[in-house]
Short mmCIF file of C-alpha atoms in Angstrom, two decimals:
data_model
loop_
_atom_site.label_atom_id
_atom_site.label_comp_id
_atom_site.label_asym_id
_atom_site.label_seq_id
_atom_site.Cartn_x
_atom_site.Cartn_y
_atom_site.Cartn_z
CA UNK X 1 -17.94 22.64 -14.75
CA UNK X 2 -19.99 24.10 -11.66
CA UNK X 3 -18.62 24.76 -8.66
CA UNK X 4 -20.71 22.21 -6.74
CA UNK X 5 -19.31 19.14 -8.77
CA UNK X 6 -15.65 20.15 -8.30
CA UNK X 7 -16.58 19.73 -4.75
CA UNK X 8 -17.90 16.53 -4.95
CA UNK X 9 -16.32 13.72 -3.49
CA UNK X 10 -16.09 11.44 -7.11
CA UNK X 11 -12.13 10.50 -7.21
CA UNK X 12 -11.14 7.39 -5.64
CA UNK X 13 -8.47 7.80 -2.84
CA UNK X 14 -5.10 8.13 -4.28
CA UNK X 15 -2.04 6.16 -2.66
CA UNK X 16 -0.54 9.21 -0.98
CA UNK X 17 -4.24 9.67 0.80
CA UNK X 18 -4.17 5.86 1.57
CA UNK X 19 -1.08 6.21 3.32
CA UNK X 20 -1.49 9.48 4.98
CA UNK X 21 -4.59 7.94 6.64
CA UNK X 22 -3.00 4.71 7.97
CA UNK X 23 0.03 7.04 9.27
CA UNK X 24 -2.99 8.99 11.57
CA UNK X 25 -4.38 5.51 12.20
CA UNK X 26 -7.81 5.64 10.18
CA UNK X 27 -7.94 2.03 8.85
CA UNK X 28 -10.71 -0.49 8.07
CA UNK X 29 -11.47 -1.89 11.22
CA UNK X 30 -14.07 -4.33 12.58
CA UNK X 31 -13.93 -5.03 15.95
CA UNK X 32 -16.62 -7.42 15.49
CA UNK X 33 -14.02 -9.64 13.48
CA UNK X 34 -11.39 -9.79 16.47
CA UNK X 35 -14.25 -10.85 19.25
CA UNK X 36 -15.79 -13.50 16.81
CA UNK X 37 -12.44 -15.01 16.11
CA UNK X 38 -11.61 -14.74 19.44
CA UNK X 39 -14.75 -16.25 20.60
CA UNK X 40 -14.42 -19.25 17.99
CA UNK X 41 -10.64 -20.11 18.79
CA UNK X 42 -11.67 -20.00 22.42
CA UNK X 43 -13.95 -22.16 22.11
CA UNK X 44 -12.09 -24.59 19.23
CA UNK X 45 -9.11 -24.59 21.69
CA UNK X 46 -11.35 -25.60 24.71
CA UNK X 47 -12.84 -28.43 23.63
CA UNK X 48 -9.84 -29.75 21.76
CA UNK X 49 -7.90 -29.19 24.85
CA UNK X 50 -11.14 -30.13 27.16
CA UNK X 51 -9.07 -33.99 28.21
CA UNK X 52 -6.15 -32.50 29.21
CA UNK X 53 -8.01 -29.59 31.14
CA UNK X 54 -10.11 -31.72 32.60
CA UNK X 55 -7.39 -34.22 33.53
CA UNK X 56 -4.96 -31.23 35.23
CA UNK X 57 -7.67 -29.51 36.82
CA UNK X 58 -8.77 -33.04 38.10
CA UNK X 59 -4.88 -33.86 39.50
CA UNK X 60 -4.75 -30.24 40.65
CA UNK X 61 -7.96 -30.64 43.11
CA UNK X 62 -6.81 -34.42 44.40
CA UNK X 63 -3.65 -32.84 45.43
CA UNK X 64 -4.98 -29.66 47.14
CA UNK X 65 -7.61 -31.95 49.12
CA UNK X 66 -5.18 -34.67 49.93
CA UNK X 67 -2.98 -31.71 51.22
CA UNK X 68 -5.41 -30.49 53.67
CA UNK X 69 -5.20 -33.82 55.63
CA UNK X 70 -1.81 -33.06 56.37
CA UNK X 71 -0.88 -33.12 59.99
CA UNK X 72 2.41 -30.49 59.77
CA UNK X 73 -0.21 -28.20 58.01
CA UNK X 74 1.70 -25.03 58.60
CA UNK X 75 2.35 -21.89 57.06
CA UNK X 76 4.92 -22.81 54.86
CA UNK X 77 3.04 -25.69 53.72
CA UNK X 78 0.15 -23.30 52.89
CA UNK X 79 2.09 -20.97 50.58
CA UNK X 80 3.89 -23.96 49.00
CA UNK X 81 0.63 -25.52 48.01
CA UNK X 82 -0.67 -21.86 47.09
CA UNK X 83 2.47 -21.56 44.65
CA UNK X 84 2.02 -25.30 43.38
CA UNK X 85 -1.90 -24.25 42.89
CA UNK X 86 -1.13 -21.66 40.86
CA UNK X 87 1.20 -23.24 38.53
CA UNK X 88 -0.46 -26.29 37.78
CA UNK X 89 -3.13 -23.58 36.66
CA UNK X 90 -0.90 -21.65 34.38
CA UNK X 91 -0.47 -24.89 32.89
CA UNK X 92 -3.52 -25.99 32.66
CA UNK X 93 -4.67 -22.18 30.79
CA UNK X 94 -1.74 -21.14 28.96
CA UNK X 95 -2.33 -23.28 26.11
CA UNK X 96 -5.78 -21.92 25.92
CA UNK X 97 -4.85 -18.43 26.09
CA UNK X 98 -1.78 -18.49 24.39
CA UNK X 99 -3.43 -19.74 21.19
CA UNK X 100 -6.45 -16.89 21.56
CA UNK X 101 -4.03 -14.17 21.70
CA UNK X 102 -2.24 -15.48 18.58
CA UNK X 103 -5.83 -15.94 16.97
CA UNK X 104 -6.65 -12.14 17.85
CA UNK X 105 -3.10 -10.91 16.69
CA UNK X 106 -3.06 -13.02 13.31
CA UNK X 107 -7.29 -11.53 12.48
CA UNK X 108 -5.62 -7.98 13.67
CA UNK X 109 -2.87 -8.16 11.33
CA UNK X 110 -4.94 -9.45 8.51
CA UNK X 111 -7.34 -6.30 9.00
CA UNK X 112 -4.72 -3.29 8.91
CA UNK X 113 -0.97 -5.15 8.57
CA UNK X 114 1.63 -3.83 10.58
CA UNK X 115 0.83 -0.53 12.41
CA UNK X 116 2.88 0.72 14.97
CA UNK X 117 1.61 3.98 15.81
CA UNK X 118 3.17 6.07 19.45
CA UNK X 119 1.37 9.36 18.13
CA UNK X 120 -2.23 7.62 18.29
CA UNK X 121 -1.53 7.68 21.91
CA UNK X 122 -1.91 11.26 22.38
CA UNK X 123 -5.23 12.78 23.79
CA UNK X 124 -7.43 13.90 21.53
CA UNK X 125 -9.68 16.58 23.09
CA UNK X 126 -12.01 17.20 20.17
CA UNK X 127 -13.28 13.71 21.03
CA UNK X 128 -14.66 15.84 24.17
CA UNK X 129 -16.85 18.05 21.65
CA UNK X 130 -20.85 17.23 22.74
CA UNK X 131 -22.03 18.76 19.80
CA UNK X 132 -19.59 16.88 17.09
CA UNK X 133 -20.75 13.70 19.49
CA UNK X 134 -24.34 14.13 18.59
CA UNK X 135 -23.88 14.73 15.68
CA UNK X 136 -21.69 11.13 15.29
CA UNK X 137 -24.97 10.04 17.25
CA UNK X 138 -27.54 10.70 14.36
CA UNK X 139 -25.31 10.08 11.75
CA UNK X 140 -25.98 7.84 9.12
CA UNK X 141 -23.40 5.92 10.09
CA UNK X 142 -24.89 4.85 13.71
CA UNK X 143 -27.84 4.21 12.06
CA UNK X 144 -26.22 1.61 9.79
CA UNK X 145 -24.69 0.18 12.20
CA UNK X 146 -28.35 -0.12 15.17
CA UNK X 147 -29.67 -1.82 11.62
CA UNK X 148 -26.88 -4.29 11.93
CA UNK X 149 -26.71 -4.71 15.55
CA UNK X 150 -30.50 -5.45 15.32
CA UNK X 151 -30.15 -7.71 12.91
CA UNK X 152 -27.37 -8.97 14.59
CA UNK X 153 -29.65 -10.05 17.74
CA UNK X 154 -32.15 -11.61 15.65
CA UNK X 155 -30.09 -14.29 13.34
CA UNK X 156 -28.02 -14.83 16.73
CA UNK X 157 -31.16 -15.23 18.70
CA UNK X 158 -32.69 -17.30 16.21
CA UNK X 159 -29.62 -19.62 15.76
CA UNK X 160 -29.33 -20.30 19.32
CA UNK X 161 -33.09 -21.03 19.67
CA UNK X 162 -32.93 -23.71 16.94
CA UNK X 163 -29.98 -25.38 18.73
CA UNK X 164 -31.43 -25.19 22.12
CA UNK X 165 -34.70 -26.58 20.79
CA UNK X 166 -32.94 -29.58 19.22
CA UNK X 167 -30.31 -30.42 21.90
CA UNK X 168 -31.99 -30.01 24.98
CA UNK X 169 -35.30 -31.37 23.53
CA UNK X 170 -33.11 -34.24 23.47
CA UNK X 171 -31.64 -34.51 27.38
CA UNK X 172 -34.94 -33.48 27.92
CA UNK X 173 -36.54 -37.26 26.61
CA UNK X 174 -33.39 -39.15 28.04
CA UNK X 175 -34.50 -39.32 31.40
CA UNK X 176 -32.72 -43.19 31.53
CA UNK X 177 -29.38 -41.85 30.89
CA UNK X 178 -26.97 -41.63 34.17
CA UNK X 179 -26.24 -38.25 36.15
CA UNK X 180 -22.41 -38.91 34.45
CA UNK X 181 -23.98 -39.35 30.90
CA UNK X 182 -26.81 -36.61 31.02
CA UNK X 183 -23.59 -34.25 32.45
CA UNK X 184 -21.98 -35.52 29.10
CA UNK X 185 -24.60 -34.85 26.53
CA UNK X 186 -25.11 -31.46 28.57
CA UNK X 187 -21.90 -30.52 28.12
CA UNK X 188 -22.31 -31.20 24.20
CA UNK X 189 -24.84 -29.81 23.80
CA UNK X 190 -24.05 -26.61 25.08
CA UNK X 191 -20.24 -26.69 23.09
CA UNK X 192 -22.67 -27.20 19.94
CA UNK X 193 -24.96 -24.04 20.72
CA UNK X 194 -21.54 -21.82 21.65
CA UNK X 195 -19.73 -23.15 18.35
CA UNK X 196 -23.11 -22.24 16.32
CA UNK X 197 -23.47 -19.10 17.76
CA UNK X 198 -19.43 -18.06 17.45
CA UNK X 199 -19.41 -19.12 13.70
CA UNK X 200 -22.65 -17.17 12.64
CA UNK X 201 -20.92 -14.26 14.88
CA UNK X 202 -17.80 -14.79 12.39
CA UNK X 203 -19.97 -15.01 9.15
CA UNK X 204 -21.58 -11.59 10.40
CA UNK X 205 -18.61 -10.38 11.17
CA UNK X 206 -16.47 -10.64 7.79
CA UNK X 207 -19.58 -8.86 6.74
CA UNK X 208 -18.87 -6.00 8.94
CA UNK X 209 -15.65 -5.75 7.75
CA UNK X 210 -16.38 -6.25 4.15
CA UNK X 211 -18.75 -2.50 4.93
CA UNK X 212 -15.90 -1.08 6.73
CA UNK X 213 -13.65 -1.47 4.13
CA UNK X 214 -16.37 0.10 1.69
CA UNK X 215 -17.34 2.59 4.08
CA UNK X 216 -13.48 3.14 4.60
CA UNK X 217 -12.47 3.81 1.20
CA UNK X 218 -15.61 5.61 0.55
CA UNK X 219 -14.53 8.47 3.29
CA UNK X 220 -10.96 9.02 1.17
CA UNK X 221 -12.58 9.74 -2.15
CA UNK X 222 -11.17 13.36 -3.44
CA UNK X 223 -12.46 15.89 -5.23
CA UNK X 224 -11.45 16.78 -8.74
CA UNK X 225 -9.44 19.98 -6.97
CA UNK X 226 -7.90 17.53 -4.28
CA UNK X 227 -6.79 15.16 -7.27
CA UNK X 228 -5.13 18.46 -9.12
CA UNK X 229 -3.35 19.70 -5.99
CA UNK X 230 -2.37 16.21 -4.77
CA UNK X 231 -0.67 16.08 -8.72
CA UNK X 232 0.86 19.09 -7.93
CA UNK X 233 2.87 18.55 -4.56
CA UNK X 234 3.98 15.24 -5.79
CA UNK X 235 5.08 15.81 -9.48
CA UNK X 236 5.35 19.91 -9.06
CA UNK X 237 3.16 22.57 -10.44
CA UNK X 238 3.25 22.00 -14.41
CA UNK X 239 3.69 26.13 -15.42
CA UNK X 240 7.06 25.67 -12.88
CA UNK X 241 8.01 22.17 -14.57
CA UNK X 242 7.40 23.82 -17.85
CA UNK X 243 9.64 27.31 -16.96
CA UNK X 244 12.17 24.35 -16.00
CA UNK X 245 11.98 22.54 -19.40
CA UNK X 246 12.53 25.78 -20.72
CA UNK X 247 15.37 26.55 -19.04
CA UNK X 248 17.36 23.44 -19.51
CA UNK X 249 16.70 23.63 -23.37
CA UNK X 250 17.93 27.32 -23.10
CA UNK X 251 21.07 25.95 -21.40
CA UNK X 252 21.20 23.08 -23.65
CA UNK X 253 21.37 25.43 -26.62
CA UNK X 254 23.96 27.52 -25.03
CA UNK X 255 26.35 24.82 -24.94
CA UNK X 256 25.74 23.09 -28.19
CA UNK X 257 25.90 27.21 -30.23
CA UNK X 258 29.40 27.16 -27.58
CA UNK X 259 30.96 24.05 -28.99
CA UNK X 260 29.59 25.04 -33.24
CA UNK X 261 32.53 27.08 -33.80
CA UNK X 262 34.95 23.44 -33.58
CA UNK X 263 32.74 21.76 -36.22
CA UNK X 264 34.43 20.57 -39.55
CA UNK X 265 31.44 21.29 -41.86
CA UNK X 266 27.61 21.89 -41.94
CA UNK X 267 25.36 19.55 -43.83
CA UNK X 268 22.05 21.38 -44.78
CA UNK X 269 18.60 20.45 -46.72
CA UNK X 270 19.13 23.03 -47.16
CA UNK X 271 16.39 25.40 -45.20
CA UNK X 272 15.34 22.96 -42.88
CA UNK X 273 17.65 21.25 -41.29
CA UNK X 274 21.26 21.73 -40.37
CA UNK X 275 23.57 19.40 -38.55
CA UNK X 276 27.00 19.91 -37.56
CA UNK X 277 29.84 17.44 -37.67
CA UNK X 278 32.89 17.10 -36.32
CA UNK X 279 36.00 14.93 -36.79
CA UNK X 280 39.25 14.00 -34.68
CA UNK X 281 41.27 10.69 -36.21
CA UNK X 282 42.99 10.17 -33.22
CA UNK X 283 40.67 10.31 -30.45
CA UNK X 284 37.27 9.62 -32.24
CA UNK X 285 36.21 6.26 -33.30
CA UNK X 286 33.26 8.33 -35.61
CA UNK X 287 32.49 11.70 -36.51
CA UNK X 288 30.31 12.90 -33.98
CA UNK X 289 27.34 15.74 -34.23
CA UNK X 290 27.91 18.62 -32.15
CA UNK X 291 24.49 20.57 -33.33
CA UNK X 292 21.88 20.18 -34.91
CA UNK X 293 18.43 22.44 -35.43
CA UNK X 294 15.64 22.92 -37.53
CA UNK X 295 13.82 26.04 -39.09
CA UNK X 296 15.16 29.12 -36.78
CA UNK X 297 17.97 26.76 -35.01
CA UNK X 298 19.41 25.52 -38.46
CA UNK X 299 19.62 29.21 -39.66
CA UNK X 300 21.39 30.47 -36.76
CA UNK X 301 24.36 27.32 -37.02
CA UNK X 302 24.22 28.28 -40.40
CA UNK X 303 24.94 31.92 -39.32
CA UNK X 304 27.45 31.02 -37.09
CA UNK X 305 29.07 28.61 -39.31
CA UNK X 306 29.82 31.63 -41.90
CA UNK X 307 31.38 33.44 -38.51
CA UNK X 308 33.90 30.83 -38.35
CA UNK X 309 34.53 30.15 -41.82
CA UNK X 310 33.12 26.62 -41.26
CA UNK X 311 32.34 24.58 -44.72
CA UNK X 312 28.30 24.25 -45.52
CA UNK X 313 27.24 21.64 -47.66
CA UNK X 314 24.19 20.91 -48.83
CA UNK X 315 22.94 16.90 -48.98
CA UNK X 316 18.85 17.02 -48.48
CA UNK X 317 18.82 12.91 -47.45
CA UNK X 318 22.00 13.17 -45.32
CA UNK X 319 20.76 15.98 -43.44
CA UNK X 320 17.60 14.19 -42.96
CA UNK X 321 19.08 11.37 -41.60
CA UNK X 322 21.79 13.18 -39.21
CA UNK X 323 18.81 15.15 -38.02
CA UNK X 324 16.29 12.46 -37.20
CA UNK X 325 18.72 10.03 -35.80
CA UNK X 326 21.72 10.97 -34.42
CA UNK X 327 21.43 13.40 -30.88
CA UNK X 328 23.92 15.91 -30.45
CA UNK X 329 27.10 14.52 -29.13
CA UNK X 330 26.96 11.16 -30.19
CA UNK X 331 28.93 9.31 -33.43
CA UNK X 332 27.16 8.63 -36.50
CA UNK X 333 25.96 5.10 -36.91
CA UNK X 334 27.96 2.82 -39.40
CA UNK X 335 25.23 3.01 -42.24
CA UNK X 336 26.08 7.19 -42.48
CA UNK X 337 29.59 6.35 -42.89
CA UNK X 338 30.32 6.63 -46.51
CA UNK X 339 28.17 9.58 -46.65
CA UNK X 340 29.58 11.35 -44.50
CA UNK X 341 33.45 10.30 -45.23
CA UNK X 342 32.30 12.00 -48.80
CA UNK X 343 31.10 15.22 -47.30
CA UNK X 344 34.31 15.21 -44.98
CA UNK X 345 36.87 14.38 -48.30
CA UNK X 346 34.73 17.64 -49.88
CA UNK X 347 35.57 19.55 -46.96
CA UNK X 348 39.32 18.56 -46.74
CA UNK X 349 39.98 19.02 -50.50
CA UNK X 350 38.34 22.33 -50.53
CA UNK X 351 40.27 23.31 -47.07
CA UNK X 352 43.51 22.49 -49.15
CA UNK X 353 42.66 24.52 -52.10
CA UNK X 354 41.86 27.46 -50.07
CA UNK X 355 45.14 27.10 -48.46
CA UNK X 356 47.18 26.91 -51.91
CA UNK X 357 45.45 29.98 -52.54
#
């Protein structure tokens, strides 16, 4: 493979590069989402609301102008119906507000989740660098995103001069209607243009987002060598892991050669395999295999076996069996048990004989 490809940007972003990014605060994020929801909740919230903020703001100016006819119009009276003033107005907007900063906090936490972030708050002077800024300037990037803002202008533009053509071509040709009534179908009219306008802002902006997310992933792609030395940190460097293997099986083998020389007897294929058993009536349910090997392994039990004057019989099937199913410390299942209560009554009866001798 050439040098060039392993360079190449092919792998999609692994999990650890996911989350390394959202810990530095590089997210998918359209801002275009927030205003549009924003704009549309606003707006949703206003007219739903639009009685009871017309009927507070209407209270709110009776009782400011039927103030000023006051006689003891002093001071005091002048910051009480300041303070008054300014409540019935927090009353009157809170609901408003209130329910567009929960709109633009439930789209923010859609876009990215939770992200609570203290180090994003630190300066970052290479955001001063001219040249890296021109070169963000004429990057492909800004170019995508004039192309959108273009086309942006143009669907908006278009939708609101549809609307306006429609609505106001009608107040136009209603020249019978009232001053209260043409005020009416004004107002209507122009709620209709702003809700067109904010939902083809949304629809664009989901759009946006649905790029960023793209464009987003498409910036953590790793090379083939970023892949490799991302496996390597995580999981360890496999010639290490491997030198590791090795030396647990060295230490493995260590102890099992250490506890050979308390085996009763040897069972043998008699080249291949060797697996050695072990026996205690009172505190074993089972005999129990205390090593086992093939090839090299089975020659040196058998090796150490003779060392220790330790029985070898030969049973090809049993030795089979041991081997490929019983691990090294364990009891033998109860199929092997008349076997291997034969090979053990062999063992005893020749350990007596000897002992006449």
């Amino acid at each position: 493979m050439s040098s060039g490809s392993q360079g190449e940007k092919t792998e999609q972003p692994s999990g650890r590069r996911i989350s390394q990014a959202r810990e530095k605060g590089n997210v998918a994020f359209s801002a275009d989402v927030n205003n549009a929801v924003v704009l549309l909740s606003g707006i949703v919230l206003l007219y739903a609301l639009s009685i009871m903020t017309y009927n507070g703001f209407n209270a709110n100016m009776k009782e400011t102008f039927g103030n000023l006819s006051r006689r003891d119009f002093n001071q005091d009276a002048v910051v009480n119906l300041f303070v008054n003033h300014v409540y019935q107005l927090v009353k009157i907007i809170l609901p408003i507000l209130g329910g567009i900063l929960l709109c633009g906090l439930a789209v923010s936490y859609f876009q990215t989740g939770f992200m609570l972030n203290f180090g994003l708050l630190k300066p970052k002077f290479d955001k001063l660098n001219v040249i890296a800024g021109l070169k963000n300037l004429f990057s492909t990037r800004s170019y995508i995103k004039l192309i959108f803002s273009v086309v942006k202008i143009i669907v908006v533009g278009g939708v609101a001069f549809l609307v306006v053509r429609k609505e106001f071509g009608q107040l136009i040709h209603s020249s019978d209607l009232t001053l209260a009534q043409m005020l009416a179908m004004l107002a209507k009219s122009m709620y209709t243009l702003a809700l067109r306008i904010s939902i083809v802002l949304l629809i664009l902006a989901v759009l946006d987002f649905v790029y960023q997310k793209w464009q987003h992933k498409r910036n953590l792609r790793m090379t083939k060598q970023e892949v490799k030395d991302e496996g390597k940190e995580t999981e360890g460097d496999p010639f290490i892991k491997g030198k590791i293997r090795a030396a647990q099986r060295h230490m493995a083998m260590k102890r099992m050669m250490s506890s050979l020389p308390t085996a009763d007897v040897v069972v043998t294929n008699p080249t291949h395999y060797a697996v050695a058993l072990k026996y205690e009536g009172a505190s074993m349910k089972a005999p129990s295999v205390v090593a086992k090997g093939a090839d090299l392994i089975a020659k040196r039990i058998k090796e150490i076996a003779a060392k220790h004057n330790i029985p070898v019989v030969e049973d090809k099937p049993l030795a089979q069996t041991l081997y490929k199913t019983v691990e090294v410390g364990q009891e033998i299942p109860q199929k092997l048990y008349y076997a291997v209560a034969k090979v053990l009554s062999y063992v005893y009866q020749l350990k007596k004989e000897q002992k006449k001798v």
